[in-house]
Amino acid sequence: MSTALHNLVNQPYKHGFVTDIETEAVPKGLSEDVIRLISKKKNEPEWLLEFRLQAYRHWLTMEEPSWANVNYPKIDFQDIIYFAQPKPKKQLASMDEVDPELRRTFEKLGVPLHEQKLMTGVAVDVIFDSVSVTTTYKAKLAEIGIIFCSFSEAVRDYPDLVKQYLGSVVPSGDNFYAALNSAVFTDGSFCFIPKGTKCPMDLSTYFRINTEGSGQFERTLIIAEEGSSVCYLEGCTAPQFDTNQLHAAVVELVALDNADIKYSTVQNWYAGDENGKGGIYNFVTKRGLCKGINSKISWTQVETGSAITWKYPSCVLLGDNSIGEFYSVALTNHLQQADTGTKMIHVGKNTRSKIIAKGISAGRSNNSYRGLVKVGSRAAGARNYSQCDSMLIGDRCIANTFPTIDVQNTTATIEHEASTSKIGEDQMFFFAQRGIGSEEAISMIINGFCKDVFVHLPMEFAVEATKLLGLKLEGSVG
Amino acid sequence: MINKDSKVLLEVKNLRAEVGGVQILKGVDLTIRTGEVHAIMGINGSGKSTFSKVLAGHPDYAVTGGTASFEGKDLFSLEPEERARAGLFLAFQYPVEIPGVSNSALLRLAYNTLQSERGLEELDPLEFEDLVQEKLKVVEMDPSFLGRSVNEGFSGGEKKRNEILQMAVLAPRLAILDETDSGLDIDALRIVANGVNSLLSPDNAVVMVTHYQRLLNYIVPDYVHVMDGGRIVRTGDKNLALELEARGYDWLRAAA
Ligand SMILES: Nc1ncnc2c1ncn2[C@@H]1O[C@H](COP(=O)(O)OP(=O)(O)OP(=O)(O)O)[C@@H](O)[C@H]1O
Ligand SMILES: [Mg+2]
């Protein structure tokens, strides 16, 4: 194939600006003292400090995982800022009190921070570096018993709920990065939907890393009580730095009897430049527990950013008849590496799971799907359907699938389909010969390839995702 | 139909081109006027597909000499998509599959791109549906093909028919059909040939690259060219094809 195909002219990352805002940071490095300092700065109760310290001590005994199909230089965990917050920090009573510089940032990012914009019906929690800046629409949600606030506020105002559920899905020692997060997490979102309540609007969090050299360790906890339902959206961006930044978040979802949680992510962290310099290391643990009968957790993710993605949003299907779903588009270009997929753990009877994973690789990137479908001995009648499709754009990228199936109940039904297709010069020439330019061609191909996933995104997210993927691939073919 | 007064659509002079560092076209001359039907024949590897792809602007092929003008414009100064929008259409010898993109979506985008290029109105999906239903009849294709991904899982013959469907929708000024007849069954050949005939007008022209007389029985050429070693070595009327059918190519090469 000729060089034309590799004539990569990537659209510059448009969220790569740094906001000039004073931040207050704890010095670089990690120790029990740093953890105590973070905990103190946040006025945390003793039990939470204990939770952190326990996680930290466990973390010290753990090895960084090396099984993922990604390569990066060893991370120096003492060279990371574990806590950075915009200054001055005071309680914000209304939107108008938010630092104007910060507000401009979010306007640039397209985050609807103003009350009027909120009338569009999305409640937003904004995490800037490590601290939750504002949670909007709170009062209105509170009227029907829904709690949607920053993690810090939840610790202060609803300690019993946090204590009950924190670490109940992702134990503090679950894995290396989860343990690290448990030790140093600084903020995040908390959401509680009481019994029988359908959340009347989509809840949304925007994460932003701003300070160079800082890690982001946020924690999200969503609890849907019996018969409730919620749709949660998460978006992420970061400025452009030459150094790599670590993002190690933990997301825990709990669905009780007949509850339904839908969690959607459009991840556009900075991916590094075309030579692989800079970018976010996105090492995230996301897990949902379908605790009750007939409960349902559905993950939808569009992963486009990050230098490295290591992420497996999973479902533990404990309740009988519970359902887990995973819809994913992972796009890698240039030298990006992604090792992402899901785990569906069938414990209860007649549990069902569905996995639709689409990987798009371009440039010299490396894109792996890794999945586990596990059916325990009690999970009679469990069913799984998995479909993993890879698309290669050009001939210097790599796509892999590593599906693992572990079935301990003979009544289970497992189906797995996989396909690989290639977009090369001949496809692009075909479009050109029909009068269609490469940008439009790419957008058509992407839309077609991803439609089974995009239909599960809320409308405006789907539009954004399509545009984003198009931008990311601009100029990568033909 | 030959009419010496009609407009010159394509004029190729001494065209040379290479691919992968190998010189394939070694001085092709060809003039096509509106209303004409041309056939290009020649042994395998003589450069027929190369010629077609060079005209359409495939990026793997480098023009190393000569000129080509399309309705007076320098063809080689145009990007491939600009050539297409100017009315040059290539039905591929080996149509590619486009996973995930439906035939109807492709057709509509291609059609609307052309319409806007020509300053004409674009059609919404419903209006386009009416148009495409008419065009399906030209090649007697089942409407179910519209919903399928472009060429994905199509049989060889279905892919060829699909190329002509695209031609019918896009109504090009000059269509180059690279072995569209190969792989068609007897009925399909007749249907596709009738379809192409119905698209011919005094304002457009068609070039058929073919190995077989049977296609030329349906679409009668005004000119038959023989390509050999990257050059057009002989041009005649429809009788030249009959002669080739009877005698093969050796006598021509011996004569050359
Ligand atoms: N990428 C390439 N590198 C080197 N040679 C090539 C390349 N592509 C095509 N060729 C050669 O160019 C010559 C002409 O090929 P072309 O496809 O134009 O022939 P053709 O006349 O269309 O043949 P057929 O009747 O079999 O379709 C062949 O010898 C072919 O092997
Ligand atoms: Mg050929």
mmCIF file of N, CA and C in Angstrom, chain A residues 368-454:
data_model
loop_
_atom_site.group_PDB
_atom_site.id
_atom_site.type_symbol
_atom_site.label_atom_id
_atom_site.label_comp_id
_atom_site.label_asym_id
_atom_site.label_seq_id
_atom_site.Cartn_x
_atom_site.Cartn_y
_atom_site.Cartn_z
ATOM 1 N N SER A 368 -6.875 -3.737 21.551
ATOM 2 C CA SER A 368 -7.238 -5.097 21.951
ATOM 3 C C SER A 368 -8.586 -5.121 22.658
ATOM 4 N N TYR A 369 -9.366 -6.113 22.319
ATOM 5 C CA TYR A 369 -10.564 -6.393 23.103
ATOM 6 C C TYR A 369 -10.230 -7.554 24.033
ATOM 7 N N ARG A 370 -10.554 -7.388 25.304
ATOM 8 C CA ARG A 370 -10.324 -8.468 26.258
ATOM 9 C C ARG A 370 -11.629 -8.699 27.012
ATOM 10 N N GLY A 371 -12.140 -9.885 26.949
ATOM 11 C CA GLY A 371 -13.422 -10.122 27.592
ATOM 12 C C GLY A 371 -13.436 -11.431 28.363
ATOM 13 N N LEU A 372 -14.216 -11.408 29.416
ATOM 14 C CA LEU A 372 -14.422 -12.637 30.170
ATOM 15 C C LEU A 372 -15.923 -12.848 30.356
ATOM 16 N N VAL A 373 -16.379 -14.028 29.982
ATOM 17 C CA VAL A 373 -17.744 -14.410 30.301
ATOM 18 C C VAL A 373 -17.625 -15.609 31.220
ATOM 19 N N LYS A 374 -18.088 -15.415 32.444
ATOM 20 C CA LYS A 374 -17.940 -16.477 33.426
ATOM 21 C C LYS A 374 -19.326 -16.869 33.933
ATOM 22 N N VAL A 375 -19.609 -18.145 33.869
ATOM 23 C CA VAL A 375 -20.892 -18.633 34.351
ATOM 24 C C VAL A 375 -20.625 -19.570 35.518
ATOM 25 N N GLY A 376 -21.099 -19.157 36.679
ATOM 26 C CA GLY A 376 -20.874 -19.952 37.878
ATOM 27 C C GLY A 376 -21.792 -21.170 37.931
ATOM 28 N N SER A 377 -21.530 -22.036 38.863
ATOM 29 C CA SER A 377 -22.248 -23.311 38.909
ATOM 30 C C SER A 377 -23.738 -23.136 39.247
ATOM 31 N N ARG A 378 -24.064 -22.029 39.941
ATOM 32 C CA ARG A 378 -25.464 -21.801 40.312
ATOM 33 C C ARG A 378 -26.277 -21.136 39.203
ATOM 34 N N ALA A 379 -25.582 -20.644 38.186
ATOM 35 C CA ALA A 379 -26.239 -19.791 37.186
ATOM 36 C C ALA A 379 -26.946 -20.612 36.111
ATOM 37 N N ALA A 380 -27.930 -21.390 36.537
ATOM 38 C CA ALA A 380 -28.662 -22.204 35.569
ATOM 39 C C ALA A 380 -29.365 -21.298 34.567
ATOM 40 N N GLY A 381 -29.354 -21.701 33.319
ATOM 41 C CA GLY A 381 -30.071 -20.964 32.282
ATOM 42 C C GLY A 381 -29.413 -19.656 31.885
ATOM 43 N N ALA A 382 -28.173 -19.433 32.299
ATOM 44 C CA ALA A 382 -27.499 -18.176 31.951
ATOM 45 C C ALA A 382 -27.272 -18.108 30.448
ATOM 46 N N ARG A 383 -27.331 -16.890 29.920
ATOM 47 C CA ARG A 383 -27.122 -16.723 28.483
ATOM 48 C C ARG A 383 -26.205 -15.538 28.223
ATOM 49 N N ASN A 384 -25.319 -15.717 27.275
ATOM 50 C CA ASN A 384 -24.482 -14.595 26.854
ATOM 51 C C ASN A 384 -24.413 -14.552 25.345
ATOM 52 N N TYR A 385 -24.435 -13.348 24.828
ATOM 53 C CA TYR A 385 -24.166 -13.160 23.411
ATOM 54 C C TYR A 385 -23.063 -12.121 23.282
ATOM 55 N N SER A 386 -22.004 -12.467 22.594
ATOM 56 C CA SER A 386 -20.901 -11.522 22.412
ATOM 57 C C SER A 386 -20.624 -11.326 20.938
ATOM 58 N N GLN A 387 -20.369 -10.095 20.600
ATOM 59 C CA GLN A 387 -19.994 -9.797 19.226
ATOM 60 C C GLN A 387 -18.839 -8.808 19.262
ATOM 61 N N CYS A 388 -17.722 -9.195 18.656
ATOM 62 C CA CYS A 388 -16.544 -8.331 18.667
ATOM 63 C C CYS A 388 -16.116 -8.069 17.247
ATOM 64 N N ASP A 389 -16.199 -6.838 16.833
ATOM 65 C CA ASP A 389 -15.817 -6.502 15.468
ATOM 66 C C ASP A 389 -14.637 -5.542 15.479
ATOM 67 N N SER A 390 -13.692 -5.827 14.625
ATOM 68 C CA SER A 390 -12.532 -4.945 14.522
ATOM 69 C C SER A 390 -12.488 -4.333 13.144
ATOM 70 N N MET A 391 -12.106 -3.090 13.105
ATOM 71 C CA MET A 391 -11.877 -2.452 11.819
ATOM 72 C C MET A 391 -10.472 -1.881 11.795
ATOM 73 N N LEU A 392 -9.757 -2.248 10.766
ATOM 74 C CA LEU A 392 -8.390 -1.759 10.615
ATOM 75 C C LEU A 392 -8.388 -0.698 9.532
ATOM 76 N N ILE A 393 -7.811 0.438 9.845
ATOM 77 C CA ILE A 393 -7.702 1.492 8.845
ATOM 78 C C ILE A 393 -6.230 1.630 8.509
ATOM 79 N N GLY A 394 -5.876 1.272 7.309
ATOM 80 C CA GLY A 394 -4.468 1.217 6.928
ATOM 81 C C GLY A 394 -3.884 -0.123 7.316
ATOM 82 N N ASP A 395 -2.586 -0.288 7.121
ATOM 83 C CA ASP A 395 -2.037 -1.617 7.373
ATOM 84 C C ASP A 395 -0.875 -1.601 8.352
ATOM 85 N N ARG A 396 -0.821 -0.553 9.187
ATOM 86 C CA ARG A 396 0.246 -0.548 10.188
ATOM 87 C C ARG A 396 -0.296 -0.637 11.602
ATOM 88 N N CYS A 397 -1.610 -0.806 11.720
ATOM 89 C CA CYS A 397 -2.205 -0.881 13.046
ATOM 90 C C CYS A 397 -2.494 -2.348 13.389
ATOM 91 N N ILE A 398 -2.819 -2.553 14.657
ATOM 92 C CA ILE A 398 -3.025 -3.922 15.133
ATOM 93 C C ILE A 398 -4.350 -4.008 15.882
ATOM 94 N N ALA A 399 -5.081 -5.071 15.639
ATOM 95 C CA ALA A 399 -6.282 -5.336 16.422
ATOM 96 C C ALA A 399 -6.191 -6.762 16.952
ATOM 97 N N ASN A 400 -6.561 -6.925 18.212
ATOM 98 C CA ASN A 400 -6.561 -8.255 18.819
ATOM 99 C C ASN A 400 -7.866 -8.474 19.544
ATOM 100 N N THR A 401 -8.289 -9.723 19.651
ATOM 101 C CA THR A 401 -9.367 -10.018 20.582
ATOM 102 C C THR A 401 -8.933 -11.174 21.466
ATOM 103 N N PHE A 402 -9.168 -10.985 22.749
ATOM 104 C CA PHE A 402 -8.844 -12.026 23.729
ATOM 105 C C PHE A 402 -10.100 -12.384 24.510
ATOM 106 N N PRO A 403 -10.978 -13.174 23.925
ATOM 107 C CA PRO A 403 -12.182 -13.551 24.662
ATOM 108 C C PRO A 403 -11.911 -14.789 25.518
ATOM 109 N N THR A 404 -12.367 -14.741 26.757
ATOM 110 C CA THR A 404 -12.230 -15.912 27.619
ATOM 111 C C THR A 404 -13.629 -16.326 28.061
ATOM 112 N N ILE A 405 -13.892 -17.603 27.951
ATOM 113 C CA ILE A 405 -15.192 -18.102 28.370
ATOM 114 C C ILE A 405 -14.971 -19.202 29.400
ATOM 115 N N ASP A 406 -15.655 -19.053 30.516
ATOM 116 C CA ASP A 406 -15.469 -20.014 31.600
ATOM 117 C C ASP A 406 -16.860 -20.400 32.104
ATOM 118 N N VAL A 407 -17.298 -21.596 31.753
ATOM 119 C CA VAL A 407 -18.670 -21.993 32.049
ATOM 120 C C VAL A 407 -18.694 -23.191 32.993
ATOM 121 N N GLN A 408 -19.365 -23.005 34.117
ATOM 122 C CA GLN A 408 -19.433 -24.100 35.088
ATOM 123 C C GLN A 408 -20.853 -24.625 35.273
ATOM 124 N N ASN A 409 -21.723 -24.239 34.359
ATOM 125 C CA ASN A 409 -23.088 -24.757 34.437
ATOM 126 C C ASN A 409 -23.501 -25.179 33.036
ATOM 127 N N THR A 410 -23.901 -26.435 32.909
ATOM 128 C CA THR A 410 -24.128 -26.996 31.578
ATOM 129 C C THR A 410 -25.372 -26.448 30.897
ATOM 130 N N THR A 411 -26.252 -25.779 31.655
ATOM 131 C CA THR A 411 -27.464 -25.256 31.025
ATOM 132 C C THR A 411 -27.254 -23.867 30.417
ATOM 133 N N ALA A 412 -26.042 -23.372 30.495
ATOM 134 C CA ALA A 412 -25.760 -22.027 29.984
ATOM 135 C C ALA A 412 -25.644 -22.033 28.460
ATOM 136 N N THR A 413 -25.992 -20.912 27.841
ATOM 137 C CA THR A 413 -25.844 -20.754 26.397
ATOM 138 C C THR A 413 -24.913 -19.581 26.115
ATOM 139 N N ILE A 414 -23.852 -19.850 25.397
ATOM 140 C CA ILE A 414 -22.889 -18.797 25.106
ATOM 141 C C ILE A 414 -22.715 -18.706 23.597
ATOM 142 N N GLU A 415 -22.861 -17.502 23.078
ATOM 143 C CA GLU A 415 -22.628 -17.306 21.647
ATOM 144 C C GLU A 415 -21.568 -16.245 21.461
ATOM 145 N N HIS A 416 -20.664 -16.483 20.562
ATOM 146 C CA HIS A 416 -19.622 -15.494 20.315
ATOM 147 C C HIS A 416 -19.428 -15.324 18.811
ATOM 148 N N GLU A 417 -19.483 -14.068 18.365
ATOM 149 C CA GLU A 417 -19.208 -13.808 16.953
ATOM 150 C C GLU A 417 -18.110 -12.768 16.862
ATOM 151 N N ALA A 418 -17.292 -12.897 15.845
ATOM 152 C CA ALA A 418 -16.218 -11.920 15.679
ATOM 153 C C ALA A 418 -15.987 -11.660 14.205
ATOM 154 N N SER A 419 -15.573 -10.463 13.896
ATOM 155 C CA SER A 419 -15.254 -10.163 12.502
ATOM 156 C C SER A 419 -14.141 -9.132 12.441
ATOM 157 N N THR A 420 -13.417 -9.151 11.365
ATOM 158 C CA THR A 420 -12.403 -8.129 11.131
ATOM 159 C C THR A 420 -12.601 -7.575 9.739
ATOM 160 N N SER A 421 -12.647 -6.277 9.623
ATOM 161 C CA SER A 421 -12.713 -5.713 8.283
ATOM 162 C C SER A 421 -11.629 -4.662 8.144
ATOM 163 N N LYS A 422 -11.347 -4.365 6.930
ATOM 164 C CA LYS A 422 -10.226 -3.479 6.671
ATOM 165 C C LYS A 422 -10.642 -2.339 5.778
ATOM 166 N N ILE A 423 -10.284 -1.154 6.169
ATOM 167 C CA ILE A 423 -10.504 -0.014 5.288
ATOM 168 C C ILE A 423 -9.149 0.388 4.762
ATOM 169 N N GLY A 424 -8.982 0.213 3.492
ATOM 170 C CA GLY A 424 -7.702 0.546 2.884
ATOM 171 C C GLY A 424 -7.917 1.526 1.764
ATOM 172 N N GLU A 425 -6.869 1.677 1.000
ATOM 173 C CA GLU A 425 -6.889 2.624 -0.096
ATOM 174 C C GLU A 425 -7.969 2.284 -1.128
ATOM 175 N N ASP A 426 -8.196 1.000 -1.351
ATOM 176 C CA ASP A 426 -9.169 0.637 -2.378
ATOM 177 C C ASP A 426 -10.584 1.053 -1.984
ATOM 178 N N GLN A 427 -10.905 0.925 -0.693
ATOM 179 C CA GLN A 427 -12.217 1.369 -0.236
ATOM 180 C C GLN A 427 -12.346 2.880 -0.398
ATOM 181 N N MET A 428 -11.280 3.592 -0.007
ATOM 182 C CA MET A 428 -11.342 5.050 -0.097
ATOM 183 C C MET A 428 -11.409 5.494 -1.550
ATOM 184 N N PHE A 429 -10.712 4.770 -2.405
ATOM 185 C CA PHE A 429 -10.751 5.106 -3.829
ATOM 186 C C PHE A 429 -12.143 4.867 -4.392
ATOM 187 N N PHE A 430 -12.759 3.816 -3.924
ATOM 188 C CA PHE A 430 -14.124 3.545 -4.357
ATOM 189 C C PHE A 430 -15.043 4.727 -4.012
ATOM 190 N N PHE A 431 -14.962 5.189 -2.754
ATOM 191 C CA PHE A 431 -15.778 6.344 -2.369
ATOM 192 C C PHE A 431 -15.458 7.554 -3.242
ATOM 193 N N ALA A 432 -14.162 7.810 -3.422
ATOM 194 C CA ALA A 432 -13.753 8.965 -4.227
ATOM 195 C C ALA A 432 -14.321 8.844 -5.632
ATOM 196 N N GLN A 433 -14.256 7.640 -6.180
ATOM 197 C CA GLN A 433 -14.750 7.436 -7.534
ATOM 198 C C GLN A 433 -16.260 7.665 -7.619
ATOM 199 N N ARG A 434 -16.921 7.587 -6.497
ATOM 200 C CA ARG A 434 -18.347 7.890 -6.506
ATOM 201 C C ARG A 434 -18.591 9.333 -6.092
ATOM 202 N N GLY A 435 -17.505 10.116 -6.048
ATOM 203 C CA GLY A 435 -17.639 11.546 -5.782
ATOM 204 C C GLY A 435 -17.619 11.916 -4.308
ATOM 205 N N ILE A 436 -17.358 10.931 -3.437
ATOM 206 C CA ILE A 436 -17.433 11.176 -1.997
ATOM 207 C C ILE A 436 -16.025 11.365 -1.425
ATOM 208 N N GLY A 437 -15.783 12.505 -0.798
ATOM 209 C CA GLY A 437 -14.464 12.814 -0.245
ATOM 210 C C GLY A 437 -14.147 11.960 0.975
ATOM 211 N N SER A 438 -12.873 11.950 1.368
ATOM 212 C CA SER A 438 -12.447 10.997 2.391
ATOM 213 C C SER A 438 -13.086 11.276 3.750
ATOM 214 N N GLU A 439 -13.293 12.563 4.061
ATOM 215 C CA GLU A 439 -13.884 12.863 5.360
ATOM 216 C C GLU A 439 -15.292 12.273 5.487
ATOM 217 N N GLU A 440 -16.056 12.501 4.437
ATOM 218 C CA GLU A 440 -17.413 11.980 4.466
ATOM 219 C C GLU A 440 -17.438 10.461 4.423
ATOM 220 N N ALA A 441 -16.497 9.929 3.677
ATOM 221 C CA ALA A 441 -16.423 8.475 3.573
ATOM 222 C C ALA A 441 -16.143 7.861 4.941
ATOM 223 N N ILE A 442 -15.155 8.436 5.631
ATOM 224 C CA ILE A 442 -14.797 7.935 6.958
ATOM 225 C C ILE A 442 -15.989 8.029 7.900
ATOM 226 N N SER A 443 -16.654 9.151 7.858
ATOM 227 C CA SER A 443 -17.771 9.335 8.771
ATOM 228 C C SER A 443 -18.881 8.317 8.480
ATOM 229 N N MET A 444 -19.075 8.032 7.206
ATOM 230 C CA MET A 444 -20.064 7.022 6.825
ATOM 231 C C MET A 444 -19.688 5.625 7.312
ATOM 232 N N ILE A 445 -18.427 5.316 7.123
ATOM 233 C CA ILE A 445 -17.947 3.995 7.528
ATOM 234 C C ILE A 445 -18.060 3.823 9.043
ATOM 235 N N ILE A 446 -17.614 4.876 9.759
ATOM 236 C CA ILE A 446 -17.650 4.830 11.218
ATOM 237 C C ILE A 446 -19.085 4.681 11.731
ATOM 238 N N ASN A 447 -19.958 5.502 11.151
ATOM 239 C CA ASN A 447 -21.353 5.425 11.583
ATOM 240 C C ASN A 447 -21.944 4.055 11.350
ATOM 241 N N GLY A 448 -21.641 3.506 10.194
ATOM 242 C CA GLY A 448 -22.163 2.192 9.868
ATOM 243 C C GLY A 448 -21.616 1.143 10.817
ATOM 244 N N PHE A 449 -20.309 1.235 11.046
ATOM 245 C CA PHE A 449 -19.634 0.235 11.868
ATOM 246 C C PHE A 449 -20.093 0.305 13.320
ATOM 247 N N CYS A 450 -20.367 1.516 13.779
ATOM 248 C CA CYS A 450 -20.656 1.709 15.203
ATOM 249 C C CYS A 450 -22.137 1.799 15.529
ATOM 250 N N LYS A 451 -22.999 1.660 14.557
ATOM 251 C CA LYS A 451 -24.403 1.996 14.840
ATOM 252 C C LYS A 451 -25.021 1.124 15.930
ATOM 253 N N ASP A 452 -24.596 -0.118 16.024
ATOM 254 C CA ASP A 452 -25.140 -0.998 17.070
ATOM 255 C C ASP A 452 -24.792 -0.506 18.471
ATOM 256 N N VAL A 453 -23.740 0.297 18.564
ATOM 257 C CA VAL A 453 -23.368 0.862 19.859
ATOM 258 C C VAL A 453 -23.998 2.238 20.030
ATOM 259 N N PHE A 454 -23.922 3.058 18.983
ATOM 260 C CA PHE A 454 -24.428 4.428 19.082
ATOM 261 C C PHE A 454 -25.912 4.484 19.447
#
